[in-house]
PDB file of C-alpha atoms in Angstrom:
ATOM      1  CA  MET A 623      49.346 -25.967  -4.737  1.00  0.00           C
ATOM      2  CA  LYS A 624      47.081 -24.049  -2.371  1.00  0.00           C
ATOM      3  CA  ILE A 625      43.334 -23.707  -2.933  1.00  0.00           C
ATOM      4  CA  CYS A 626      40.206 -22.599  -1.143  1.00  0.00           C
ATOM      5  CA  VAL A 627      36.574 -23.485  -1.845  1.00  0.00           C
ATOM      6  CA  MET A 628      33.913 -20.901  -1.102  1.00  0.00           C
ATOM      7  CA  GLN A 629      30.396 -20.079  -2.187  1.00  0.00           C
ATOM      8  CA  PRO A 630      30.173 -16.927  -4.344  1.00  0.00           C
ATOM      9  CA  TYR A 631      29.297 -14.006  -2.041  1.00  0.00           C
ATOM     10  CA  PHE A 632      27.722 -10.711  -3.077  1.00  0.00           C
ATOM     11  CA  VAL A 633      30.409  -8.011  -2.534  1.00  0.00           C
ATOM     12  CA  PRO A 634      31.510  -9.580   0.800  1.00  0.00           C
ATOM     13  CA  TYR A 635      33.587  -8.206   3.658  1.00  0.00           C
ATOM     14  CA  PRO A 636      37.386  -7.792   3.163  1.00  0.00           C
ATOM     15  CA  GLY A 637      38.211 -11.017   5.016  1.00  0.00           C
ATOM     16  CA  TYR A 638      36.758 -13.027   2.120  1.00  0.00           C
ATOM     17  CA  TYR A 639      39.247 -11.462  -0.295  1.00  0.00           C
ATOM     18  CA  LEU A 640      42.181 -12.312   1.955  1.00  0.00           C
ATOM     19  CA  LEU A 641      41.769 -15.878   0.689  1.00  0.00           C
ATOM     20  CA  PHE A 642      42.815 -14.726  -2.788  1.00  0.00           C
ATOM     21  CA  LYS A 643      46.112 -13.505  -1.343  1.00  0.00           C
ATOM     22  CA  GLU A 644      46.916 -16.964  -0.038  1.00  0.00           C
ATOM     23  CA  VAL A 645      45.793 -19.397  -2.738  1.00  0.00           C
ATOM     24  CA  ASP A 646      46.793 -20.369  -6.247  1.00  0.00           C
ATOM     25  CA  TYR A 647      43.187 -21.109  -7.229  1.00  0.00           C
ATOM     26  CA  PHE A 648      39.875 -20.021  -5.755  1.00  0.00           C
ATOM     27  CA  VAL A 649      37.180 -22.638  -6.335  1.00  0.00           C
ATOM     28  CA  VAL A 650      33.719 -21.066  -6.538  1.00  0.00           C
ATOM     29  CA  MET A 651      31.248 -23.527  -5.013  1.00  0.00           C
ATOM     30  CA  ASP A 652      28.293 -23.050  -7.356  1.00  0.00           C
ATOM     31  CA  ASP A 653      26.796 -26.560  -7.449  1.00  0.00           C
ATOM     32  CA  VAL A 654      25.461 -26.694  -3.885  1.00  0.00           C
ATOM     33  CA  GLN A 655      22.056 -25.776  -2.483  1.00  0.00           C
ATOM     34  CA  PHE A 656      21.394 -22.064  -2.170  1.00  0.00           C
ATOM     35  CA  ASN A 657      21.340 -20.994   1.478  1.00  0.00           C
ATOM     36  CA  ARG A 658      18.674 -18.321   1.927  1.00  0.00           C
ATOM     37  CA  ARG A 659      20.283 -17.180   5.183  1.00  0.00           C
ATOM     38  CA  GLY A 660      23.769 -16.893   3.728  1.00  0.00           C
ATOM     39  CA  PHE A 661      25.684 -14.197   1.873  1.00  0.00           C
ATOM     40  CA  VAL A 662      25.294 -15.344  -1.724  1.00  0.00           C
ATOM     41  CA  HIS A 663      22.420 -12.936  -2.414  1.00  0.00           C
ATOM     42  CA  ARG A 664      22.818 -10.268   0.271  1.00  0.00           C
ATOM     43  CA  ASN A 665      25.261  -8.354   2.418  1.00  0.00           C
ATOM     44  CA  LEU A 666      25.454  -5.870   5.239  1.00  0.00           C
ATOM     45  CA  PHE A 667      26.179  -2.225   4.441  1.00  0.00           C
ATOM     46  CA  ASP A 668      26.661   0.884   6.520  1.00  0.00           C
ATOM     47  CA  VAL A 669      24.241   3.358   4.940  1.00  0.00           C
ATOM     48  CA  PHE A 670      25.107   6.731   6.475  1.00  0.00           C
ATOM     49  CA  GLY A 671      25.498   5.249   9.947  1.00  0.00           C
ATOM     50  CA  ASN A 672      22.712   2.677   9.711  1.00  0.00           C
ATOM     51  CA  LYS A 673      23.561  -0.998   9.207  1.00  0.00           C
ATOM     52  CA  THR A 674      21.345  -2.202   6.374  1.00  0.00           C
ATOM     53  CA  TRP A 675      20.933  -5.490   4.518  1.00  0.00           C
ATOM     54  CA  ILE A 676      20.914  -5.099   0.745  1.00  0.00           C
ATOM     55  CA  THR A 677      19.456  -8.133  -1.015  1.00  0.00           C
ATOM     56  CA  LEU A 678      19.621  -9.160  -4.669  1.00  0.00           C
ATOM     57  CA  PRO A 679      16.207  -9.624  -6.370  1.00  0.00           C
ATOM     58  CA  LEU A 680      15.973 -13.362  -7.046  1.00  0.00           C
ATOM     59  CA  LYS A 681      13.165 -15.339  -8.639  1.00  0.00           C
ATOM     60  CA  LYS A 682      11.370 -17.685  -6.271  1.00  0.00           C
ATOM     61  CA  LYS A 683      12.771 -21.195  -6.613  1.00  0.00           C
ATOM     62  CA  PRO A 684      12.388 -24.555  -4.810  1.00  0.00           C
ATOM     63  CA  LEU A 685      14.368 -25.002  -1.594  1.00  0.00           C
ATOM     64  CA  ASN A 686      16.771 -27.442  -3.246  1.00  0.00           C
ATOM     65  CA  THR A 687      17.816 -24.995  -5.983  1.00  0.00           C
ATOM     66  CA  LEU A 688      21.554 -24.891  -6.668  1.00  0.00           C
ATOM     67  CA  ILE A 689      23.436 -21.593  -6.688  1.00  0.00           C
ATOM     68  CA  CYS A 690      24.242 -22.037 -10.381  1.00  0.00           C
ATOM     69  CA  ASP A 691      20.505 -22.289 -11.169  1.00  0.00           C
ATOM     70  CA  LEU A 692      19.443 -19.028  -9.520  1.00  0.00           C
ATOM     71  CA  GLU A 693      17.840 -16.296 -11.649  1.00  0.00           C
ATOM     72  CA  PHE A 694      17.159 -12.605 -11.201  1.00  0.00           C
ATOM     73  CA  ASP A 695      13.605 -11.281 -11.075  1.00  0.00           C
ATOM     74  CA  ILE A 696      14.376  -8.078 -12.942  1.00  0.00           C
ATOM     75  CA  ASN A 697      10.766  -6.900 -13.384  1.00  0.00           C
ATOM     76  CA  SER A 698       9.798  -7.106  -9.738  1.00  0.00           C
ATOM     77  CA  GLU A 699       9.343  -4.639  -6.888  1.00  0.00           C
ATOM     78  CA  ALA A 700      12.341  -6.313  -5.267  1.00  0.00           C
ATOM     79  CA  SER A 701      14.474  -5.294  -8.252  1.00  0.00           C
ATOM     80  CA  GLU A 702      13.433  -1.639  -7.936  1.00  0.00           C
ATOM     81  CA  HIS A 703      13.958  -1.809  -4.170  1.00  0.00           C
ATOM     82  CA  PHE A 704      17.474  -3.169  -4.686  1.00  0.00           C
ATOM     83  CA  LYS A 705      18.396  -0.400  -7.128  1.00  0.00           C
ATOM     84  CA  LYS A 706      17.130   2.282  -4.758  1.00  0.00           C
ATOM     85  CA  LYS A 707      19.037   0.833  -1.810  1.00  0.00           C
ATOM     86  CA  ILE A 708      22.310   0.439  -3.687  1.00  0.00           C
ATOM     87  CA  ASN A 709      22.010   3.966  -5.052  1.00  0.00           C
ATOM     88  CA  PHE A 710      23.589   5.463  -1.898  1.00  0.00           C
ATOM     89  CA  LEU A 711      26.987   4.252  -3.144  1.00  0.00           C
ATOM     90  CA  GLN A 712      26.870   6.833  -5.927  1.00  0.00           C
ATOM     91  CA  ASN A 713      27.701   9.445  -3.305  1.00  0.00           C
ATOM     92  CA  SER A 714      31.338   8.342  -3.495  1.00  0.00           C
ATOM     93  CA  LYS A 715      33.376   8.671  -6.690  1.00  0.00           C
ATOM     94  CA  ASN A 716      35.674   6.054  -5.183  1.00  0.00           C
ATOM     95  CA  LEU A 717      33.219   3.432  -6.477  1.00  0.00           C
ATOM     96  CA  ASP A 718      33.148   4.569 -10.104  1.00  0.00           C
ATOM     97  CA  PHE A 719      35.109   1.418 -10.977  1.00  0.00           C
ATOM     98  CA  ILE A 720      32.115  -0.788 -10.145  1.00  0.00           C
ATOM     99  CA  MET A 721      28.908   1.298  -9.925  1.00  0.00           C
ATOM    100  CA  GLN A 722      27.626   0.524 -13.428  1.00  0.00           C
ATOM    101  CA  ASP A 723      28.107  -3.195 -12.899  1.00  0.00           C
ATOM    102  CA  LEU A 724      26.000  -3.229  -9.726  1.00  0.00           C
ATOM    103  CA  THR A 725      22.768  -2.764 -11.668  1.00  0.00           C
ATOM    104  CA  LYS A 726      23.550  -5.104 -14.591  1.00  0.00           C
ATOM    105  CA  LEU A 727      21.008  -7.780 -13.712  1.00  0.00           C
ATOM    106  CA  HIS A 728      20.488  -9.146 -17.230  1.00  0.00           C
ATOM    107  CA  GLN A 729      22.684 -12.159 -16.476  1.00  0.00           C
ATOM    108  CA  THR A 730      22.686 -15.036 -14.021  1.00  0.00           C
ATOM    109  CA  PRO A 731      23.300 -14.162 -10.353  1.00  0.00           C
ATOM    110  CA  LEU A 732      26.367 -16.418 -10.450  1.00  0.00           C
ATOM    111  CA  ALA A 733      27.892 -14.526 -13.392  1.00  0.00           C
ATOM    112  CA  TYR A 734      26.916 -11.201 -11.798  1.00  0.00           C
ATOM    113  CA  ILE A 735      28.584 -12.012  -8.467  1.00  0.00           C
ATOM    114  CA  ASN A 736      31.717 -13.426 -10.077  1.00  0.00           C
ATOM    115  CA  ASN A 737      32.056 -10.386 -12.351  1.00  0.00           C
ATOM    116  CA  LEU A 738      31.742  -8.000  -9.399  1.00  0.00           C
ATOM    117  CA  ASN A 739      34.335  -9.932  -7.430  1.00  0.00           C
ATOM    118  CA  LYS A 740      36.734  -9.893 -10.385  1.00  0.00           C
ATOM    119  CA  LYS A 741      36.385  -6.112 -10.565  1.00  0.00           C
ATOM    120  CA  ILE A 742      37.173  -5.844  -6.853  1.00  0.00           C
ATOM    121  CA  LEU A 743      40.127  -8.221  -7.150  1.00  0.00           C
ATOM    122  CA  LYS A 744      41.527  -6.115  -9.981  1.00  0.00           C
ATOM    123  CA  LYS A 745      41.156  -3.017  -7.808  1.00  0.00           C
ATOM    124  CA  LEU A 746      42.968  -4.798  -4.973  1.00  0.00           C
ATOM    125  CA  LYS A 747      45.605  -6.137  -7.407  1.00  0.00           C
ATOM    126  CA  LEU A 748      44.980  -9.715  -6.284  1.00  0.00           C
ATOM    127  CA  ASN A 749      45.013 -13.071  -8.027  1.00  0.00           C
ATOM    128  CA  ASN A 750      41.652 -13.795  -9.651  1.00  0.00           C
ATOM    129  CA  LYS A 751      42.135 -17.366 -10.828  1.00  0.00           C
ATOM    130  CA  MET A 752      38.706 -18.910 -10.276  1.00  0.00           C
ATOM    131  CA  ILE A 753      37.355 -22.382 -11.013  1.00  0.00           C
ATOM    132  CA  LEU A 754      33.677 -23.323 -10.815  1.00  0.00           C
ATOM    133  CA  SER A 755      33.061 -26.430  -8.726  1.00  0.00           C
ATOM    134  CA  SER A 756      30.370 -27.416 -11.250  1.00  0.00           C
ATOM    135  CA  SER A 757      33.148 -27.933 -13.803  1.00  0.00           C
ATOM    136  CA  LEU A 758      34.749 -30.636 -11.651  1.00  0.00           C
ATOM    137  CA  GLU A 759      33.809 -34.298 -11.369  1.00  0.00           C
ATOM    138  CA  ASN A 760      32.425 -34.468  -7.818  1.00  0.00           C
ATOM    139  CA  LYS A 761      28.784 -33.426  -8.124  1.00  0.00           C
ATOM    140  CA  LYS A 762      27.405 -36.316  -6.047  1.00  0.00           C
ATOM    141  CA  LEU A 763      29.563 -35.561  -3.022  1.00  0.00           C
ATOM    142  CA  LYS A 764      28.664 -33.210  -0.193  1.00  0.00           C
ATOM    143  CA  GLY A 765      30.301 -31.339   2.668  1.00  0.00           C
ATOM    144  CA  GLU A 766      33.818 -32.253   3.729  1.00  0.00           C
ATOM    145  CA  LYS A 767      34.017 -35.182   1.283  1.00  0.00           C
ATOM    146  CA  LYS A 768      33.327 -32.821  -1.604  1.00  0.00           C
ATOM    147  CA  ILE A 769      36.028 -30.406  -0.460  1.00  0.00           C
ATOM    148  CA  ILE A 770      38.633 -33.160  -0.124  1.00  0.00           C
ATOM    149  CA  ASP A 771      37.697 -34.546  -3.531  1.00  0.00           C
ATOM    150  CA  ILE A 772      38.157 -31.103  -5.102  1.00  0.00           C
ATOM    151  CA  CYS A 773      41.581 -30.849  -3.456  1.00  0.00           C
ATOM    152  CA  LYS A 774      42.566 -34.237  -4.845  1.00  0.00           C
ATOM    153  CA  GLU A 775      41.291 -33.463  -8.342  1.00  0.00           C
ATOM    154  CA  LEU A 776      43.278 -30.222  -8.444  1.00  0.00           C
ATOM    155  CA  LYS A 777      46.286 -31.894  -6.803  1.00  0.00           C
ATOM    156  CA  ALA A 778      46.241 -29.367  -3.981  1.00  0.00           C
ATOM    157  CA  SER A 779      48.691 -29.823  -1.137  1.00  0.00           C
ATOM    158  CA  GLU A 780      46.982 -27.275   1.106  1.00  0.00           C
ATOM    159  CA  TYR A 781      43.383 -26.234   1.696  1.00  0.00           C
ATOM    160  CA  ILE A 782      42.860 -22.752   3.155  1.00  0.00           C
ATOM    161  CA  ASN A 783      39.621 -21.520   4.699  1.00  0.00           C
ATOM    162  CA  LEU A 784      38.187 -18.686   6.765  1.00  0.00           C
ATOM    163  CA  PRO A 785      38.171 -19.028  10.581  1.00  0.00           C
ATOM    164  CA  SER A 786      34.451 -19.888  10.547  1.00  0.00           C
ATOM    165  CA  GLY A 787      35.338 -23.117   8.735  1.00  0.00           C
ATOM    166  CA  LYS A 788      36.933 -24.605  11.842  1.00  0.00           C
ATOM    167  CA  LYS A 789      33.587 -26.051  12.895  1.00  0.00           C
ATOM    168  CA  LEU A 790      33.065 -27.633   9.485  1.00  0.00           C
ATOM    169  CA  TYR A 791      36.263 -29.597   8.925  1.00  0.00           C
ATOM    170  CA  ASN A 792      38.152 -32.360  10.725  1.00  0.00           C
ATOM    171  CA  ASN A 793      41.909 -32.176  10.226  1.00  0.00           C
ATOM    172  CA  LYS A 794      42.369 -35.952  10.433  1.00  0.00           C
ATOM    173  CA  TYR A 795      40.474 -36.516   7.166  1.00  0.00           C
ATOM    174  CA  PHE A 796      42.649 -33.986   5.327  1.00  0.00           C
ATOM    175  CA  LYS A 797      45.806 -35.371   6.901  1.00  0.00           C
ATOM    176  CA  LYS A 798      44.831 -38.846   5.717  1.00  0.00           C
ATOM    177  CA  GLU A 799      44.933 -37.514   2.134  1.00  0.00           C
ATOM    178  CA  ASN A 800      48.199 -35.604   2.724  1.00  0.00           C
ATOM    179  CA  ILE A 801      46.422 -32.252   2.502  1.00  0.00           C
ATOM    180  CA  LYS A 802      47.392 -29.492   4.909  1.00  0.00           C
ATOM    181  CA  LEU A 803      44.359 -27.771   6.461  1.00  0.00           C
ATOM    182  CA  THR A 804      44.905 -24.084   7.238  1.00  0.00           C
ATOM    183  CA  PHE A 805      42.617 -21.347   8.562  1.00  0.00           C
ATOM    184  CA  LEU A 806      43.159 -17.628   8.217  1.00  0.00           C
ATOM    185  CA  LYS A 807      43.200 -15.419  11.284  1.00  0.00           C
ATOM    186  CA  GLU A 808      39.989 -13.609  12.179  1.00  0.00           C
ATOM    187  CA  TYR A 809      39.571 -10.370  10.230  1.00  0.00           C
ATOM    188  CA  LYS A 810      39.818  -7.493  12.706  1.00  0.00           C
ATOM    189  CA  GLY A 811      37.765  -4.963  10.748  1.00  0.00           C
ATOM    190  CA  LYS A 812      34.000  -4.543  10.578  1.00  0.00           C
ATOM    191  CA  LYS A 813      32.169  -7.311   8.728  1.00  0.00           C
ATOM    192  CA  LEU A 814      30.567  -4.970   6.235  1.00  0.00           C
ATOM    193  CA  SER A 815      30.675  -5.157   2.450  1.00  0.00           C
ATOM    194  CA  ILE A 816      34.061  -4.201   1.077  1.00  0.00           C
ATOM    195  CA  LEU A 817      32.270  -1.508  -0.921  1.00  0.00           C
ATOM    196  CA  ASN A 818      31.814   0.386   2.336  1.00  0.00           C
ATOM    197  CA  TYR A 819      35.597   0.403   2.749  1.00  0.00           C
ATOM    198  CA  PHE A 820      36.127   1.743  -0.780  1.00  0.00           C
ATOM    199  CA  PHE A 821      33.347   4.287  -0.158  1.00  0.00           C
ATOM    200  CA  GLU A 822      35.510   5.828   2.571  1.00  0.00           C
ATOM    201  CA  ASN A 823      38.944   5.242   1.024  1.00  0.00           C
ATOM    202  CA  LYS A 824      39.630   4.828  -2.705  1.00  0.00           C
ATOM    203  CA  ASN A 825      43.087   3.430  -1.881  1.00  0.00           C
ATOM    204  CA  PHE A 826      41.808   0.780   0.521  1.00  0.00           C
ATOM    205  CA  ILE A 827      43.952  -2.368   0.565  1.00  0.00           C
ATOM    206  CA  ILE A 828      43.880  -5.605   2.544  1.00  0.00           C
TER     207      ILE A 828
END
């Protein structure tokens, strides 16, 4: 069985979704510390020729907050700012399949992100079998050890990751556990939210 383990990203670039084409199960890493410089809560969009970060309105939390414990701050200026920024997507009917869901913030950020990604996967006609890492018995492990433990628990024979993961993993530790370590090729398109691609082409595929 082939799996990947990735943090839940807010409407990420197409390369992220290529993982779903290759794996049997996509493990959503939700029980790790939230990285404020990552892509869990934000992404890069092309807004009429201008590259713009659009950021989800999150409540302020301690630095060690886990992704699964994040909350939206729906009554804040940040929430109104987010809705105004995301509004540009309404200019394309190609995004009717997801527009209403983009402003449904009365849920946890984790549920919100996963629901959006499931909508996109359905549009792309890709496998959407997801497992939350918080549902597995490896909460005390970190980094590479956590990934290998997840592979073993799910009886995975191959672990697939994005090219950026090459600096994170050592093949000898996976080989020791009889797990094949594979990296996808670098995505050749622009690293913008996949919604930008649908904005331009309703039949976009990866």
